[in-house]
């Protein structure tokens, strides 16, 4: 009986984890792919980012650029209006697969989202970011704005209300699952006193 | 003479069945329909130790492979419970009804139907579909007395 309950709990947990991953994996996978939509051919090459001044390659992963395709293209003016004046603009040079350099202007505003942006730019994403118990889950990808001179402005991720909603739903589902297990356990404890099955 | 007892507070989850002083387990259904006209239906359906389901006449048949357990209710629990005992050899003329400690007289009929809901097991237990028509437990226990003026009174036992 105890074994059955344990198996049931385990199955439930696995189910929840898979649900979370199913919801969020495409987003992260997309980020790792380099931002092409739907798995079709991408026109953006894959630069490897190099931190300015060191010449050391951090990653060969390309940040996602939403300016190339997609419905929410943000212009430089719009980004400036939305984000305001940055505390610091860090210029990072990346190399794409054809060997051409790509300049990224990382706009730092401080706080957690700046750290996240740096993580994305360096390709240091973590599987933990897929789970609602990690704060990164609730943030979008960094926003990329292509400038006329060919450089790309990178703006920090913003809080995603859709993700917050998903987080709340999952939290509610987990709480409901736990309460249900407790209720069933207490009911079965009571039922053990009865002669009936 | 066999002794069959039901100790309950009126809810199936808090109901213990005893046969000759031993608490039974694995009970699916109890049906007692006794009346002074001679009706004597005392049927017990249970899941035996061999997982087979048996349907037996309580007072006239051997309760094959019946599961017994040690008493589950403490004396404190028992304060809140009512015990109905039927002592019989299967003949209505040799049948005594005892509620609590009192031997009942002037009984016209007794009707008891207790049926546990089938429990789900495994993952179905947690992710049970409430849209399905539930197997509702049945708990009916009524006794009819004849008063001195000849009128009949039907009372719930538990």
GROMACS .gro file of C-alpha atoms in nm:
model
  355
    1UNK     CA    1   0.000   0.000   0.000
    2UNK     CA    2   0.280   0.238   0.100
    3UNK     CA    3   0.471   0.135  -0.210
    4UNK     CA    4   0.170   0.218  -0.426
    5UNK     CA    5   0.136   0.563  -0.268
    6UNK     CA    6   0.508   0.628  -0.321
    7UNK     CA    7   0.486   0.520  -0.684
    8UNK     CA    8   0.182   0.740  -0.734
    9UNK     CA    9   0.358   1.042  -0.584
   10UNK     CA   10   0.664   0.978  -0.797
   11UNK     CA   11   0.456   0.949  -1.111
   12UNK     CA   12   0.278   1.271  -1.026
   13UNK     CA   13   0.605   1.453  -0.972
   14UNK     CA   14   0.750   1.323  -1.297
   15UNK     CA   15   0.431   1.427  -1.474
   16UNK     CA   16   0.458   1.780  -1.334
   17UNK     CA   17   0.824   1.813  -1.426
   18UNK     CA   18   0.754   1.696  -1.779
   19UNK     CA   19   0.467   1.941  -1.802
   20UNK     CA   20   0.693   2.229  -1.702
   21UNK     CA   21   0.961   2.118  -1.945
   22UNK     CA   22   0.709   2.072  -2.225
   23UNK     CA   23   0.587   2.427  -2.170
   24UNK     CA   24   0.924   2.592  -2.145
   25UNK     CA   25   1.166   2.375  -2.339
   26UNK     CA   26   1.081   2.514  -2.681
   27UNK     CA   27   1.165   2.865  -2.563
   28UNK     CA   28   1.504   2.771  -2.425
   29UNK     CA   29   1.576   2.545  -2.718
   30UNK     CA   30   1.495   2.834  -2.942
   31UNK     CA   31   1.737   3.054  -2.752
   32UNK     CA   32   2.006   2.793  -2.788
   33UNK     CA   33   1.934   2.755  -3.159
   34UNK     CA   34   1.988   3.123  -3.218
   35UNK     CA   35   1.637   3.251  -3.248
   36UNK     CA   36   1.502   3.122  -3.577
   37UNK     CA   37   1.134   3.058  -3.562
   38UNK     CA   38   0.982   2.718  -3.613
   39UNK     CA   39   1.298   2.536  -3.712
   40UNK     CA   40   1.327   2.680  -4.064
   41UNK     CA   41   1.639   2.806  -4.228
   42UNK     CA   42   1.800   3.098  -4.050
   43UNK     CA   43   1.973   3.385  -4.222
   44UNK     CA   44   2.159   3.484  -3.910
   45UNK     CA   45   2.494   3.318  -3.871
   46UNK     CA   46   2.609   3.185  -3.537
   47UNK     CA   47   2.865   3.415  -3.384
   48UNK     CA   48   3.083   3.310  -3.097
   49UNK     CA   49   3.088   3.586  -2.842
   50UNK     CA   50   3.418   3.731  -2.743
   51UNK     CA   51   3.451   3.954  -2.443
   52UNK     CA   52   3.602   4.281  -2.544
   53UNK     CA   53   3.962   4.330  -2.445
   54UNK     CA   54   4.034   3.967  -2.362
   55UNK     CA   55   3.986   3.804  -2.693
   56UNK     CA   56   3.858   3.496  -2.521
   57UNK     CA   57   3.566   3.310  -2.662
   58UNK     CA   58   3.291   3.252  -2.410
   59UNK     CA   59   3.048   3.062  -2.619
   60UNK     CA   60   2.964   2.967  -2.970
   61UNK     CA   61   2.598   3.014  -2.904
   62UNK     CA   62   2.420   3.292  -3.075
   63UNK     CA   63   2.180   3.512  -2.891
   64UNK     CA   64   1.831   3.519  -3.026
   65UNK     CA   65   1.742   3.809  -3.245
   66UNK     CA   66   1.376   3.890  -3.262
   67UNK     CA   67   1.432   4.172  -3.503
   68UNK     CA   68   1.482   3.951  -3.803
   69UNK     CA   69   1.152   3.768  -3.798
   70UNK     CA   70   0.853   3.807  -3.581
   71UNK     CA   71   0.574   4.035  -3.498
   72UNK     CA   72   0.718   4.230  -3.208
   73UNK     CA   73   1.003   4.407  -3.374
   74UNK     CA   74   1.132   4.679  -3.153
   75UNK     CA   75   1.306   4.980  -3.296
   76UNK     CA   76   1.597   5.146  -3.125
   77UNK     CA   77   1.372   5.441  -3.034
   78UNK     CA   78   1.108   5.217  -2.888
   79UNK     CA   79   1.366   5.028  -2.685
   80UNK     CA   80   1.513   5.351  -2.553
   81UNK     CA   81   1.167   5.478  -2.466
   82UNK     CA   82   1.081   5.155  -2.292
   83UNK     CA   83   1.403   5.100  -2.102
   84UNK     CA   84   1.532   5.453  -2.051
   85UNK     CA   85   1.893   5.546  -2.003
   86UNK     CA   86   2.115   5.252  -1.918
   87UNK     CA   87   2.362   5.258  -1.632
   88UNK     CA   88   2.625   5.115  -1.856
   89UNK     CA   89   2.658   4.999  -2.214
   90UNK     CA   90   2.900   4.716  -2.257
   91UNK     CA   91   3.017   4.641  -2.604
   92UNK     CA   92   3.078   4.277  -2.678
   93UNK     CA   93   3.211   4.140  -3.000
   94UNK     CA   94   3.098   3.807  -3.125
   95UNK     CA   95   3.207   3.614  -3.428
   96UNK     CA   96   2.959   3.444  -3.650
   97UNK     CA   97   3.019   3.113  -3.824
   98UNK     CA   98   3.137   3.283  -4.140
   99UNK     CA   99   3.403   3.457  -3.936
  100UNK     CA  100   3.248   3.800  -3.946
  101UNK     CA  101   3.240   4.001  -3.627
  102UNK     CA  102   2.917   4.105  -3.474
  103UNK     CA  103   2.904   4.385  -3.223
  104UNK     CA  104   2.654   4.360  -2.939
  105UNK     CA  105   2.579   4.657  -2.718
  106UNK     CA  106   2.462   4.518  -2.388
  107UNK     CA  107   2.252   4.774  -2.204
  108UNK     CA  108   2.292   4.724  -1.832
  109UNK     CA  109   2.028   4.860  -1.597
  110UNK     CA  110   2.144   4.669  -1.292
  111UNK     CA  111   1.951   4.412  -1.099
  112UNK     CA  112   1.872   4.053  -1.170
  113UNK     CA  113   1.769   4.099  -1.532
  114UNK     CA  114   2.111   4.243  -1.622
  115UNK     CA  115   2.274   3.934  -1.480
  116UNK     CA  116   2.034   3.718  -1.677
  117UNK     CA  117   2.115   3.908  -1.996
  118UNK     CA  118   2.486   3.849  -1.938
  119UNK     CA  119   2.412   3.481  -1.883
  120UNK     CA  120   2.221   3.457  -2.208
  121UNK     CA  121   2.490   3.645  -2.401
  122UNK     CA  122   2.759   3.417  -2.264
  123UNK     CA  123   2.548   3.114  -2.340
  124UNK     CA  124   2.542   3.025  -1.973
  125UNK     CA  125   2.185   2.912  -1.948
  126UNK     CA  126   2.085   2.643  -1.706
  127UNK     CA  127   1.826   2.369  -1.708
  128UNK     CA  128   1.709   2.511  -1.375
  129UNK     CA  129   1.575   2.812  -1.561
  130UNK     CA  130   1.309   2.583  -1.700
  131UNK     CA  131   1.151   2.534  -1.360
  132UNK     CA  132   0.917   2.772  -1.185
  133UNK     CA  133   1.116   2.760  -0.862
  134UNK     CA  134   1.398   2.949  -1.036
  135UNK     CA  135   1.347   3.324  -1.079
  136UNK     CA  136   1.482   3.315  -1.436
  137UNK     CA  137   1.174   3.117  -1.536
  138UNK     CA  138   0.963   3.430  -1.493
  139UNK     CA  139   1.174   3.643  -1.729
  140UNK     CA  140   1.162   3.662  -2.106
  141UNK     CA  141   1.463   3.628  -2.335
  142UNK     CA  142   1.681   3.939  -2.377
  143UNK     CA  143   1.550   4.183  -2.636
  144UNK     CA  144   1.762   4.247  -2.943
  145UNK     CA  145   1.744   4.557  -3.156
  146UNK     CA  146   1.934   4.578  -3.481
  147UNK     CA  147   2.089   4.914  -3.554
  148UNK     CA  148   2.136   5.057  -3.902
  149UNK     CA  149   2.513   5.038  -3.857
  150UNK     CA  150   2.493   4.660  -3.817
  151UNK     CA  151   2.547   4.648  -3.442
  152UNK     CA  152   2.287   4.488  -3.218
  153UNK     CA  153   2.158   4.646  -2.901
  154UNK     CA  154   2.077   4.395  -2.633
  155UNK     CA  155   1.824   4.486  -2.363
  156UNK     CA  156   1.766   4.289  -2.044
  157UNK     CA  157   1.489   4.032  -2.014
  158UNK     CA  158   1.162   4.156  -1.873
  159UNK     CA  159   0.916   3.993  -1.639
  160UNK     CA  160   0.681   3.774  -1.836
  161UNK     CA  161   0.326   3.774  -1.705
  162UNK     CA  162   0.249   3.463  -1.906
  163UNK     CA  163   0.525   3.280  -1.721
  164UNK     CA  164   0.399   3.414  -1.388
  165UNK     CA  165   0.058   3.278  -1.477
  166UNK     CA  166   0.209   2.940  -1.567
  167UNK     CA  167   0.403   2.948  -1.239
  168UNK     CA  168   0.088   3.021  -1.041
  169UNK     CA  169  -0.102   2.746  -1.220
  170UNK     CA  170   0.177   2.499  -1.150
  171UNK     CA  171   0.201   2.613  -0.789
  172UNK     CA  172  -0.172   2.565  -0.754
  173UNK     CA  173  -0.151   2.224  -0.920
  174UNK     CA  174   0.132   2.114  -0.690
  175UNK     CA  175  -0.053   2.244  -0.381
  176UNK     CA  176  -0.370   2.069  -0.491
  177UNK     CA  177  -0.178   1.748  -0.556
  178UNK     CA  178  -0.014   1.760  -0.212
  179UNK     CA  179  -0.341   1.840  -0.034
  180UNK     CA  180  -0.511   1.562  -0.223
  181UNK     CA  181  -0.248   1.311  -0.116
  182UNK     CA  182  -0.279   1.427   0.246
  183UNK     CA  183  -0.659   1.408   0.230
  184UNK     CA  184  -0.650   1.062   0.075
  185UNK     CA  185  -0.398   0.942   0.333
  186UNK     CA  186  -0.610   1.069   0.620
  187UNK     CA  187  -0.923   0.919   0.465
  188UNK     CA  188  -0.756   0.583   0.415
  189UNK     CA  189  -0.629   0.594   0.775
  190UNK     CA  190  -0.986   0.645   0.887
  191UNK     CA  191  -1.112   0.379   0.650
  192UNK     CA  192  -0.871   0.127   0.798
  193UNK     CA  193  -1.090   0.122   1.108
  194UNK     CA  194  -1.385   0.012   0.902
  195UNK     CA  195  -1.458  -0.348   0.816
  196UNK     CA  196  -1.559  -0.238   0.468
  197UNK     CA  197  -1.324  -0.238   0.173
  198UNK     CA  198  -2.619  -1.961   1.795
  199UNK     CA  199  -2.395  -1.723   1.608
  200UNK     CA  200  -2.347  -1.363   1.702
  201UNK     CA  201  -2.329  -1.096   1.436
  202UNK     CA  202  -2.261  -0.737   1.543
  203UNK     CA  203  -2.239  -0.404   1.370
  204UNK     CA  204  -2.066  -0.118   1.551
  205UNK     CA  205  -2.108   0.217   1.381
  206UNK     CA  206  -2.185   0.584   1.402
  207UNK     CA  207  -2.394   0.575   1.087
  208UNK     CA  208  -2.108   0.620   0.845
  209UNK     CA  209  -1.956   0.336   0.648
  210UNK     CA  210  -1.603   0.464   0.721
  211UNK     CA  211  -1.670   0.417   1.088
  212UNK     CA  212  -1.833   0.078   1.083
  213UNK     CA  213  -1.694  -0.244   1.219
  214UNK     CA  214  -1.853  -0.583   1.167
  215UNK     CA  215  -1.799  -0.863   1.416
  216UNK     CA  216  -1.883  -1.231   1.386
  217UNK     CA  217  -1.868  -1.432   1.704
  218UNK     CA  218  -1.666  -1.157   1.866
  219UNK     CA  219  -1.401  -1.126   1.594
  220UNK     CA  220  -1.378  -0.814   1.382
  221UNK     CA  221  -1.413  -0.888   1.014
  222UNK     CA  222  -1.236  -0.719   0.728
  223UNK     CA  223  -1.281  -0.703   0.352
  224UNK     CA  224  -1.658  -0.665   0.378
  225UNK     CA  225  -1.832  -0.547   0.064
  226UNK     CA  226  -2.197  -0.564   0.160
  227UNK     CA  227  -2.422  -0.656   0.449
  228UNK     CA  228  -2.789  -0.722   0.402
  229UNK     CA  229  -3.021  -0.808   0.688
  230UNK     CA  230  -3.394  -0.830   0.639
  231UNK     CA  231  -3.569  -0.996   0.929
  232UNK     CA  232  -3.932  -0.969   1.017
  233UNK     CA  233  -4.178  -1.135   1.246
  234UNK     CA  234  -4.359  -1.293   0.952
  235UNK     CA  235  -4.063  -1.525   0.914
  236UNK     CA  236  -3.846  -1.345   0.659
  237UNK     CA  237  -3.487  -1.416   0.737
  238UNK     CA  238  -3.235  -1.281   0.492
  239UNK     CA  239  -2.893  -1.231   0.643
  240UNK     CA  240  -2.640  -1.204   0.367
  241UNK     CA  241  -2.277  -1.105   0.382
  242UNK     CA  242  -2.060  -1.035   0.080
  243UNK     CA  243  -1.689  -1.015   0.140
  244UNK     CA  244  -1.351  -1.052  -0.017
  245UNK     CA  245  -1.178  -1.352   0.131
  246UNK     CA  246  -0.815  -1.410   0.216
  247UNK     CA  247  -0.779  -1.571  -0.129
  248UNK     CA  248  -0.908  -1.248  -0.296
  249UNK     CA  249  -1.224  -1.431  -0.404
  250UNK     CA  250  -1.556  -1.260  -0.341
  251UNK     CA  251  -1.796  -1.470  -0.135
  252UNK     CA  252  -2.166  -1.423  -0.071
  253UNK     CA  253  -2.285  -1.615   0.232
  254UNK     CA  254  -2.585  -1.655   0.458
  255UNK     CA  255  -2.446  -1.525   0.786
  256UNK     CA  256  -2.612  -1.760   1.032
  257UNK     CA  257  -2.644  -2.079   0.832
  258UNK     CA  258  -2.333  -2.095   0.619
  259UNK     CA  259  -1.966  -2.122   0.695
  260UNK     CA  260  -1.789  -1.791   0.628
  261UNK     CA  261  -1.513  -1.940   0.419
  262UNK     CA  262  -1.174  -1.764   0.405
  263UNK     CA  263  -1.307  -1.459   0.581
  264UNK     CA  264  -1.051  -1.203   0.690
  265UNK     CA  265  -1.038  -1.107   1.054
  266UNK     CA  266  -0.846  -0.823   1.213
  267UNK     CA  267  -0.776  -0.713   1.566
  268UNK     CA  268  -1.035  -0.467   1.701
  269UNK     CA  269  -0.978  -0.126   1.544
  270UNK     CA  270  -1.193   0.087   1.771
  271UNK     CA  271  -1.068   0.184   2.113
  272UNK     CA  272  -1.298   0.210   2.410
  273UNK     CA  273  -1.295   0.587   2.361
  274UNK     CA  274  -1.408   0.543   2.002
  275UNK     CA  275  -1.675   0.301   2.112
  276UNK     CA  276  -1.840   0.567   2.330
  277UNK     CA  277  -1.950   0.747   2.016
  278UNK     CA  278  -2.063   0.428   1.842
  279UNK     CA  279  -2.375   0.218   1.864
  280UNK     CA  280  -2.353  -0.158   1.857
  281UNK     CA  281  -2.626  -0.371   1.710
  282UNK     CA  282  -2.600  -0.742   1.780
  283UNK     CA  283  -2.806  -1.018   1.622
  284UNK     CA  284  -2.791  -1.355   1.794
  285UNK     CA  285  -2.951  -1.624   1.590
  286UNK     CA  286  -2.939  -1.975   1.453
  287UNK     CA  287  -3.105  -1.870   1.130
  288UNK     CA  288  -3.459  -1.904   1.261
  289UNK     CA  289  -3.658  -1.589   1.338
  290UNK     CA  290  -3.804  -1.748   1.650
  291UNK     CA  291  -3.458  -1.793   1.797
  292UNK     CA  292  -3.333  -1.448   1.710
  293UNK     CA  293  -3.242  -1.182   1.961
  294UNK     CA  294  -3.170  -0.822   1.872
  295UNK     CA  295  -2.947  -0.629   2.112
  296UNK     CA  296  -2.874  -0.259   2.072
  297UNK     CA  297  -2.596  -0.143   2.297
  298UNK     CA  298  -2.656  -0.349   2.609
  299UNK     CA  299  -3.033  -0.371   2.578
  300UNK     CA  300  -3.223  -0.667   2.442
  301UNK     CA  301  -3.498  -0.540   2.215
  302UNK     CA  302  -3.851  -0.668   2.241
  303UNK     CA  303  -4.155  -0.600   2.029
  304UNK     CA  304  -3.949  -0.587   1.710
  305UNK     CA  305  -4.159  -0.615   1.397
  306UNK     CA  306  -3.878  -0.599   1.145
  307UNK     CA  307  -3.522  -0.495   1.098
  308UNK     CA  308  -3.371  -0.385   0.772
  309UNK     CA  309  -3.003  -0.322   0.726
  310UNK     CA  310  -2.819  -0.259   0.404
  311UNK     CA  311  -2.458  -0.153   0.424
  312UNK     CA  312  -2.243  -0.132   0.117
  313UNK     CA  313  -1.895   0.015   0.089
  314UNK     CA  314  -1.793   0.218  -0.214
  315UNK     CA  315  -1.537   0.049  -0.432
  316UNK     CA  316  -1.203   0.207  -0.363
  317UNK     CA  317  -0.981   0.313  -0.648
  318UNK     CA  318  -0.623   0.209  -0.628
  319UNK     CA  319  -0.291   0.334  -0.757
  320UNK     CA  320  -0.279   0.645  -0.971
  321UNK     CA  321  -0.656   0.639  -1.021
  322UNK     CA  322  -0.688   0.706  -0.648
  323UNK     CA  323  -0.533   1.051  -0.686
  324UNK     CA  324  -0.639   1.145  -1.036
  325UNK     CA  325  -0.991   1.013  -0.997
  326UNK     CA  326  -1.238   1.144  -1.249
  327UNK     CA  327  -1.522   1.309  -1.063
  328UNK     CA  328  -1.725   1.321  -1.382
  329UNK     CA  329  -1.792   0.950  -1.352
  330UNK     CA  330  -2.098   0.840  -1.163
  331UNK     CA  331  -1.963   0.755  -0.819
  332UNK     CA  332  -2.026   0.429  -0.647
  333UNK     CA  333  -2.200   0.578  -0.345
  334UNK     CA  334  -2.181   0.385  -0.021
  335UNK     CA  335  -2.515   0.265   0.106
  336UNK     CA  336  -2.602   0.287   0.471
  337UNK     CA  337  -2.955   0.197   0.574
  338UNK     CA  338  -3.035   0.060   0.916
  339UNK     CA  339  -3.394   0.070   1.033
  340UNK     CA  340  -3.586  -0.114   1.300
  341UNK     CA  341  -3.961  -0.122   1.341
  342UNK     CA  342  -4.119  -0.169   1.683
  343UNK     CA  343  -4.477  -0.242   1.777
  344UNK     CA  344  -4.597  -0.016   2.056
  345UNK     CA  345  -4.835  -0.126   2.330
  346UNK     CA  346  -5.125   0.049   2.154
  347UNK     CA  347  -5.057  -0.153   1.840
  348UNK     CA  348  -4.900   0.129   1.638
  349UNK     CA  349  -4.569   0.081   1.462
  350UNK     CA  350  -4.262   0.296   1.502
  351UNK     CA  351  -3.975   0.284   1.262
  352UNK     CA  352  -3.641   0.414   1.393
  353UNK     CA  353  -3.295   0.450   1.257
  354UNK     CA  354  -3.059   0.227   1.450
  355UNK     CA  355  -2.739   0.427   1.426
   0.00000   0.00000   0.00000
